[in-house]
Amino acid sequence: MSALRKSDHAAQAEADSLSMLSAMLDGEAARAESEACLAALRQDGGLRQDWADYHLIGDLMRGVATPEMPGFMARFSTRLADEPTVLAPRRSVWPQRIAVASFASLAVWGAVTLKGMLADEPAGIPLAEAPAAQQQVALVSDAPAEEARLAPYLVAHQEFAPVAVASPYQRAVAVAVEPR
């Protein structure tokens, strides 16, 4: 059990020294950390090798140098193989399905609207209708009485009616003054 703890402690110390080395190379380490890292570099040959590898990687990324160190690519391949693989989560297909459904409903709505515009009859849901004779009688009997009742109101408020907008719902009202 104590051997296991020692190996865990050594692995933790190595990880700490590598992160300290990386922070020092990036210029993010404090002065005390940099001095501790330099002291560790003097004592640890593996850490010096990591130092050289980090500098070589930086030079290669900048295009300044070519890998001339013996065994660099083998060590790099080994370290790359040891890195954990990060798997991306599966993408959800619901946004795509919602978009397809939206476009489909828009296409159906457009087709129905276009069909109604091209047809001679107004498109819509047929409603139950009363017999034509009764409907005409009701319209004829109500229209003159309603117009006669609203005529004074329309004349009094005609100045507030919008003049520039022609609407099929507006009526032109003429006032005929009868002698008394």
Backbone as CSV, one residue per row, in Angstrom:
resi,resn,N_x,N_y,N_z,CA_x,CA_y,CA_z,C_x,C_y,C_z
1,MET,0.820,-1.182,0.000,0.000,0.000,0.000,0.867,1.250,0.000
2,SER,1.973,1.238,0.729,2.835,2.408,0.753,3.552,2.593,-0.580
3,ALA,3.850,1.492,-1.303,4.468,1.600,-2.628,3.507,2.267,-3.602
4,LEU,2.220,1.955,-3.462,1.207,2.563,-4.326,1.115,4.063,-4.052
5,ARG,1.204,4.441,-2.804,1.152,5.851,-2.462,2.375,6.591,-2.984
6,LYS,3.532,5.948,-2.920,4.738,6.590,-3.424,4.654,6.804,-4.924
7,SER,4.131,5.815,-5.663,4.032,5.984,-7.120,3.003,7.059,-7.470
8,ASP,1.919,7.126,-6.716,0.935,8.192,-6.935,1.544,9.552,-6.634
9,HIS,2.345,9.599,-5.561,2.990,10.859,-5.181,4.007,11.283,-6.245
10,ALA,4.760,10.316,-6.787,5.748,10.627,-7.833,5.056,11.099,-9.107
11,ALA,3.940,10.465,-9.458,3.204,10.880,-10.658,2.638,12.284,-10.478
12,GLN,2.152,12.568,-9.270,1.621,13.900,-9.000,2.722,14.952,-9.056
13,ALA,3.897,14.623,-8.509,5.021,15.562,-8.524,5.488,15.813,-9.952
14,GLU,5.499,14.749,-10.784,5.900,14.926,-12.184,4.897,15.792,-12.927
15,ALA,3.609,15.580,-12.681,2.580,16.400,-13.323,2.693,17.848,-12.879
16,ASP,2.999,18.067,-11.592,3.163,19.430,-11.093,4.373,20.111,-11.723
17,SER,5.459,19.355,-11.851,6.662,19.963,-12.437,6.449,20.258,-13.921
18,LEU,5.693,19.401,-14.635,5.402,19.680,-16.050,4.496,20.897,-16.197
19,SER,3.501,21.022,-15.320,2.621,22.199,-15.420,3.379,23.464,-15.042
20,MET,4.313,23.358,-14.084,5.130,24.502,-13.714,6.047,24.888,-14.878
21,LEU,6.616,23.882,-15.555,7.480,24.134,-16.714,6.686,24.803,-17.837
22,SER,5.497,24.300,-18.085,4.652,24.881,-19.133,4.290,26.323,-18.799
23,ALA,3.950,26.585,-17.534,3.614,27.957,-17.120,4.820,28.873,-17.261
24,MET,6.006,28.360,-16.951,7.204,29.187,-17.078,7.494,29.495,-18.544
25,LEU,7.323,28.515,-19.427,7.571,28.743,-20.853,6.559,29.714,-21.462
26,ASP,5.344,29.694,-20.943,4.303,30.603,-21.443,4.401,31.986,-20.837
27,GLY,5.292,32.159,-19.851,5.437,33.460,-19.214,4.367,33.732,-18.190
28,GLU,3.702,32.693,-17.677,2.610,32.869,-16.728,3.019,32.528,-15.302
29,ALA,4.270,32.136,-15.073,4.717,31.735,-13.736,5.257,32.946,-12.980
30,ALA,5.051,32.923,-11.685,5.603,33.976,-10.819,7.100,33.735,-10.666
31,ARG,7.778,34.711,-10.113,9.241,34.611,-9.976,9.634,33.420,-9.101
32,ALA,8.945,33.202,-7.998,9.268,32.092,-7.099,9.063,30.751,-7.808
33,GLU,7.986,30.638,-8.592,7.729,29.398,-9.338,8.791,29.187,-10.403
34,SER,9.208,30.244,-11.056,10.252,30.122,-12.083,11.570,29.649,-11.462
35,GLU,11.916,30.195,-10.294,13.148,29.771,-9.632,13.059,28.314,-9.189
36,ALA,11.895,27.886,-8.712,11.713,26.495,-8.304,11.809,25.569,-9.520
37,CYS,11.282,26.015,-10.654,11.345,25.218,-11.879,12.790,25.100,-12.362
38,LEU,13.543,26.182,-12.302,14.947,26.137,-12.718,15.762,25.217,-11.810
39,ALA,15.444,25.225,-10.514,16.128,24.315,-9.585,15.783,22.870,-9.912
40,ALA,14.520,22.609,-10.278,14.111,21.254,-10.647,14.763,20.844,-11.961
41,LEU,14.973,21.790,-12.876,15.632,21.482,-14.153,17.091,21.067,-13.932
42,ARG,17.750,21.688,-12.939,19.146,21.338,-12.661,19.260,19.901,-12.141
43,GLN,18.251,19.426,-11.431,18.332,18.123,-10.784,17.733,16.995,-11.623
44,ASP,16.729,17.286,-12.450,15.982,16.228,-13.150,16.323,16.230,-14.638
45,GLY,16.908,15.134,-15.118,17.250,15.029,-16.535,16.025,14.864,-17.423
46,GLY,14.998,14.189,-16.916,13.746,14.030,-17.684,13.058,15.362,-17.907
47,LEU,13.091,16.201,-16.902,12.480,17.530,-17.025,13.257,18.380,-18.030
48,ARG,14.605,18.212,-18.059,15.399,18.932,-19.073,15.024,18.452,-20.474
49,GLN,14.767,17.151,-20.620,14.347,16.615,-21.927,12.983,17.193,-22.316
50,ASP,12.088,17.298,-21.342,10.783,17.927,-21.611,10.956,19.385,-22.020
51,TRP,11.888,20.092,-21.353,12.207,21.479,-21.695,12.629,21.571,-23.158
52,ALA,13.519,20.687,-23.577,14.004,20.699,-24.956,12.875,20.352,-25.923
53,ASP,12.035,19.381,-25.540,10.904,19.004,-26.413,9.918,20.161,-26.568
54,TYR,9.618,20.845,-25.477,8.693,21.979,-25.551,9.247,23.081,-26.463
55,HIS,10.514,23.364,-26.335,11.107,24.389,-27.193,11.122,23.939,-28.653
56,LEU,11.393,22.674,-28.888,11.385,22.164,-30.258,9.979,22.222,-30.852
57,ILE,8.991,21.877,-30.063,7.600,21.946,-30.537,7.240,23.374,-30.884
58,GLY,7.623,24.319,-30.040,7.344,25.731,-30.333,8.034,26.185,-31.606
59,ASP,9.293,25.768,-31.788,10.020,26.138,-33.009,9.377,25.522,-34.238
60,LEU,8.935,24.280,-34.107,8.278,23.628,-35.241,6.953,24.307,-35.584
61,MET,6.217,24.710,-34.582,4.932,25.382,-34.832,5.131,26.733,-35.502
62,ARG,6.206,27.399,-35.163,6.504,28.695,-35.786,7.198,28.522,-37.132
63,GLY,7.622,27.303,-37.473,8.300,27.058,-38.741,9.757,27.460,-38.720
64,VAL,10.348,27.582,-37.540,11.727,28.023,-37.412,12.701,26.862,-37.580
65,ALA,12.353,25.672,-37.104,13.294,24.553,-37.106,12.638,23.308,-37.673
66,THR,13.469,22.319,-37.938,13.001,20.997,-38.355,13.437,19.998,-37.289
67,PRO,12.714,18.914,-37.114,13.082,17.963,-36.057,14.372,17.229,-36.408
68,GLU,15.460,17.579,-35.723,16.753,16.947,-35.956,17.154,16.058,-34.787
69,MET,16.389,16.116,-33.706,16.749,15.315,-32.542,16.448,13.847,-32.839
70,PRO,17.363,12.954,-32.469,17.113,11.536,-32.718,15.980,11.025,-31.827
71,GLY,15.036,10.351,-32.440,13.932,9.757,-31.697,12.830,10.724,-31.325
72,PHE,12.865,11.941,-31.858,11.832,12.914,-31.491,10.456,12.441,-31.940
73,MET,10.351,12.023,-33.191,9.055,11.624,-33.722,8.522,10.388,-33.003
74,ALA,9.412,9.472,-32.635,8.968,8.283,-31.901,8.422,8.677,-30.539
75,ARG,9.129,9.567,-29.823,8.651,10.028,-28.524,7.349,10.816,-28.667
76,PHE,7.289,11.636,-29.697,6.080,12.432,-29.919,4.893,11.513,-30.224
77,SER,5.098,10.496,-31.051,4.024,9.560,-31.380,3.573,8.793,-30.151
78,THR,4.511,8.408,-29.304,4.164,7.691,-28.075,3.337,8.574,-27.158
79,ARG,3.750,9.815,-26.986,2.993,10.732,-26.128,1.617,11.036,-26.710
80,LEU,1.554,11.149,-28.013,0.263,11.419,-28.653,-0.673,10.238,-28.480
81,ALA,-0.147,9.029,-28.562,-0.972,7.837,-28.365,-1.456,7.738,-26.921
82,ASP,-0.671,8.255,-25.963,-1.058,8.194,-24.557,-2.114,9.238,-24.189
83,GLU,-2.299,10.238,-25.023,-3.292,11.275,-24.725,-4.695,10.670,-24.772
84,PRO,-5.574,11.096,-23.876,-6.947,10.562,-23.901,-7.701,11.090,-25.124
85,THR,-8.560,10.249,-25.647,-9.376,10.628,-26.790,-10.637,11.313,-26.273
86,VAL,-10.906,12.492,-26.751,-12.093,13.233,-26.350,-13.140,13.009,-27.430
87,LEU,-14.230,12.387,-27.036,-15.305,12.121,-27.976,-16.330,13.239,-27.899
88,ALA,-16.740,13.694,-29.045,-17.743,14.756,-29.092,-19.118,14.135,-28.868
89,PRO,-20.000,14.836,-28.178,-21.348,14.287,-27.976,-22.107,14.248,-29.288
90,ARG,-23.056,13.334,-29.353,-23.872,13.222,-30.563,-24.718,14.469,-30.726
91,ARG,-24.848,14.883,-31.959,-25.676,16.054,-32.230,-27.138,15.654,-32.225
92,SER,-27.947,16.539,-31.746,-29.376,16.293,-31.730,-29.954,16.571,-33.118
93,VAL,-30.897,15.734,-33.535,-31.507,15.926,-34.847,-32.814,16.702,-34.759
94,TRP,-33.244,17.063,-33.528,-34.507,17.776,-33.392,-34.518,19.143,-34.064
95,PRO,-33.463,19.946,-33.978,-33.524,21.231,-34.687,-33.694,21.062,-36.197
96,GLN,-33.076,20.038,-36.768,-33.230,19.803,-38.195,-34.661,19.382,-38.503
97,ARG,-35.228,18.538,-37.655,-36.615,18.086,-37.889,-37.590,19.251,-37.770
98,ILE,-37.359,20.125,-36.817,-38.245,21.282,-36.642,-38.148,22.205,-37.856
99,ALA,-36.936,22.391,-38.371,-36.766,23.245,-39.546,-37.480,22.650,-40.757
100,VAL,-37.368,21.341,-40.955,-38.033,20.693,-42.090,-39.546,20.811,-41.944
101,ALA,-40.064,20.593,-40.735,-41.505,20.712,-40.516,-41.985,22.144,-40.755
102,SER,-41.186,23.125,-40.354,-41.562,24.525,-40.570,-41.619,24.857,-42.053
103,PHE,-40.611,24.411,-42.804,-40.622,24.675,-44.241,-41.764,23.943,-44.935
104,ALA,-42.088,22.742,-44.489,-43.190,21.999,-45.088,-44.522,22.700,-44.834
105,SER,-44.744,23.164,-43.599,-46.002,23.851,-43.308,-46.087,25.180,-44.055
106,LEU,-44.950,25.867,-44.212,-44.939,27.106,-44.982,-45.272,26.845,-46.456
107,ALA,-44.768,25.745,-46.995,-45.056,25.402,-48.391,-46.537,25.072,-48.572
108,VAL,-47.131,24.342,-47.631,-48.561,24.016,-47.722,-49.394,25.283,-47.626
109,TRP,-49.033,26.170,-46.689,-49.778,27.417,-46.554,-49.685,28.248,-47.842
110,GLY,-48.489,28.305,-48.420,-48.318,29.052,-49.661,-49.120,28.455,-50.804
111,ALA,-49.164,27.131,-50.889,-49.928,26.482,-51.966,-51.421,26.760,-51.802
112,VAL,-51.936,26.689,-50.599,-53.357,26.956,-50.367,-53.680,28.409,-50.680
113,THR,-52.823,29.316,-50.271,-53.048,30.733,-50.543,-53.007,31.018,-52.040
114,LEU,-52.046,30.453,-52.732,-51.932,30.658,-54.174,-53.127,30.078,-54.904
115,LYS,-53.601,28.916,-54.460,-54.772,28.301,-55.089,-55.995,29.196,-54.909
116,GLY,-56.124,29.782,-53.715,-57.259,30.669,-53.465,-57.174,31.949,-54.285
117,MET,-55.968,32.450,-54.522,-55.825,33.672,-55.311,-56.097,33.412,-56.794
118,LEU,-55.761,32.232,-57.276,-55.948,31.920,-58.689,-57.370,31.477,-59.005
119,ALA,-58.104,31.018,-58.021,-59.466,30.545,-58.258,-60.409,31.738,-58.413
120,ASP,-61.514,31.527,-59.135,-62.510,32.584,-59.305,-63.323,32.781,-58.030
121,GLU,-63.519,31.715,-57.289,-64.295,31.794,-56.064,-63.354,32.029,-54.888
122,PRO,-63.828,32.696,-53.875,-62.968,32.876,-52.695,-62.718,31.535,-52.013
123,ALA,-61.456,31.322,-51.663,-61.097,30.076,-50.993,-61.482,30.170,-49.526
124,GLY,-61.869,29.080,-48.990,-62.228,29.063,-47.587,-63.062,27.851,-47.273
125,ILE,-63.498,27.769,-46.070,-64.317,26.639,-45.647,-65.761,26.980,-45.957
126,PRO,-66.455,26.103,-46.680,-67.862,26.407,-46.975,-68.684,26.365,-45.685
127,LEU,-69.493,27.382,-45.500,-70.321,27.476,-44.314,-71.754,27.114,-44.664
128,ALA,-72.505,26.787,-43.662,-73.924,26.494,-43.896,-74.613,27.790,-44.302
129,GLU,-75.427,27.703,-45.319,-76.092,28.905,-45.824,-77.595,28.766,-45.670
130,ALA,-78.195,29.915,-45.456,-79.658,29.945,-45.400,-80.183,29.955,-46.827
131,PRO,-81.429,29.625,-47.030,-81.992,29.698,-48.388,-81.850,31.112,-48.945
132,ALA,-81.579,31.200,-50.227,-81.260,32.475,-50.868,-82.411,33.464,-50.806
133,ALA,-83.621,33.039,-50.943,-84.771,33.954,-50.953,-84.912,34.658,-49.601
134,GLN,-84.786,33.947,-48.526,-84.907,34.557,-47.206,-83.748,35.516,-46.930
135,GLN,-82.575,35.159,-47.392,-81.412,36.004,-47.153,-81.554,37.336,-47.882
136,GLN,-82.031,37.327,-49.123,-82.189,38.566,-49.875,-83.263,39.446,-49.255
137,VAL,-84.310,38.859,-48.800,-85.382,39.633,-48.199,-84.868,40.326,-46.941
138,ALA,-84.087,39.621,-46.155,-83.577,40.198,-44.921,-82.608,41.337,-45.218
139,LEU,-81.761,41.192,-46.227,-80.814,42.234,-46.560,-81.508,43.460,-47.117
140,VAL,-82.484,43.259,-47.951,-83.175,44.388,-48.564,-83.968,45.159,-47.522
141,SER,-84.583,44.473,-46.598,-85.416,45.183,-45.629,-84.573,45.927,-44.585
142,ASP,-83.363,45.429,-44.231,-82.553,46.059,-43.198,-81.681,47.201,-43.720
143,ALA,-81.233,47.150,-44.966,-80.259,48.109,-45.479,-80.761,49.559,-45.480
144,PRO,-81.912,49.896,-46.040,-82.325,51.309,-46.061,-82.579,51.871,-44.656
145,ALA,-83.130,51.095,-43.783,-83.410,51.589,-42.439,-82.102,51.877,-41.695
146,GLU,-81.125,51.010,-41.884,-79.832,51.190,-41.216,-79.112,52.416,-41.766
147,GLU,-79.157,52.604,-43.078,-78.508,53.764,-43.681,-79.179,55.060,-43.243
148,ALA,-80.464,55.052,-43.164,-81.192,56.251,-42.762,-80.863,56.607,-41.307
149,ARG,-80.693,55.622,-40.477,-80.412,55.870,-39.073,-78.988,56.386,-38.883
150,LEU,-78.014,55.903,-39.689,-76.617,56.285,-39.521,-76.215,57.526,-40.322
151,ALA,-77.052,57.993,-41.225,-76.697,59.116,-42.090,-76.340,60.379,-41.305
152,PRO,-77.112,60.813,-40.317,-76.724,62.032,-39.588,-75.389,61.871,-38.852
153,TYR,-75.155,60.703,-38.309,-73.896,60.450,-37.608,-72.720,60.526,-38.575
154,LEU,-72.847,59.916,-39.743,-71.770,59.943,-40.727,-71.517,61.362,-41.243
155,VAL,-72.566,62.136,-41.426,-72.396,63.511,-41.890,-71.690,64.343,-40.820
156,ALA,-72.042,64.148,-39.572,-71.452,64.936,-38.485,-69.961,64.615,-38.306
157,HIS,-69.571,63.405,-38.577,-68.186,62.984,-38.335,-67.399,62.768,-39.622
158,GLN,-67.885,63.251,-40.729,-67.217,63.012,-42.002,-65.863,63.724,-42.088
159,GLU,-65.689,64.830,-41.385,-64.425,65.556,-41.443,-63.285,64.780,-40.777
160,PHE,-63.606,63.828,-39.889,-62.582,63.032,-39.229,-62.247,61.761,-39.996
161,ALA,-62.976,61.468,-41.029,-62.740,60.249,-41.804,-61.489,60.434,-42.654
162,PRO,-60.683,59.382,-42.814,-59.484,59.493,-43.658,-59.880,59.647,-45.115
163,VAL,-59.342,60.679,-45.734,-59.702,60.986,-47.106,-58.785,60.265,-48.085
164,ALA,-57.487,60.141,-47.729,-56.505,59.600,-48.662,-56.661,58.096,-48.852
165,VAL,-57.271,57.416,-47.913,-57.379,55.968,-48.003,-58.739,55.617,-48.551
166,ALA,-58.725,54.928,-49.664,-59.976,54.474,-50.252,-60.213,53.051,-49.787
167,SER,-61.306,52.855,-49.117,-61.614,51.540,-48.581,-62.984,51.120,-49.078
168,PRO,-63.157,49.839,-49.352,-64.482,49.400,-49.805,-65.521,49.487,-48.693
169,TYR,-65.089,49.702,-47.462,-66.024,49.767,-46.349,-66.492,51.188,-46.075
170,GLN,-65.907,52.191,-46.710,-66.338,53.572,-46.512,-67.513,53.863,-47.442
171,ARG,-68.371,54.709,-46.952,-69.516,55.114,-47.775,-69.465,56.628,-47.961
172,ALA,-69.812,57.042,-49.107,-69.937,58.477,-49.343,-71.354,58.869,-48.962
173,VAL,-71.463,59.834,-48.110,-72.774,60.239,-47.627,-73.084,61.630,-48.184
174,ALA,-74.207,61.736,-48.771,-74.660,63.031,-49.274,-75.837,63.465,-48.419
175,VAL,-75.862,64.727,-48.137,-76.924,65.263,-47.297,-77.866,66.071,-48.194
176,ALA,-79.068,65.683,-48.123,-80.070,66.435,-48.865,-80.932,67.183,-47.840
177,VAL,-80.889,68.480,-47.944,-81.648,69.283,-46.997,-83.040,69.522,-47.599
178,GLU,-84.031,69.099,-46.853,-85.391,69.256,-47.341,-85.995,70.538,-46.753
179,PRO,-86.745,71.240,-47.542,-87.384,72.448,-46.997,-88.402,72.082,-45.902
180,ARG,-88.568,72.949,-44.918,-89.494,72.657,-43.812,-90.785,73.311,-43.972
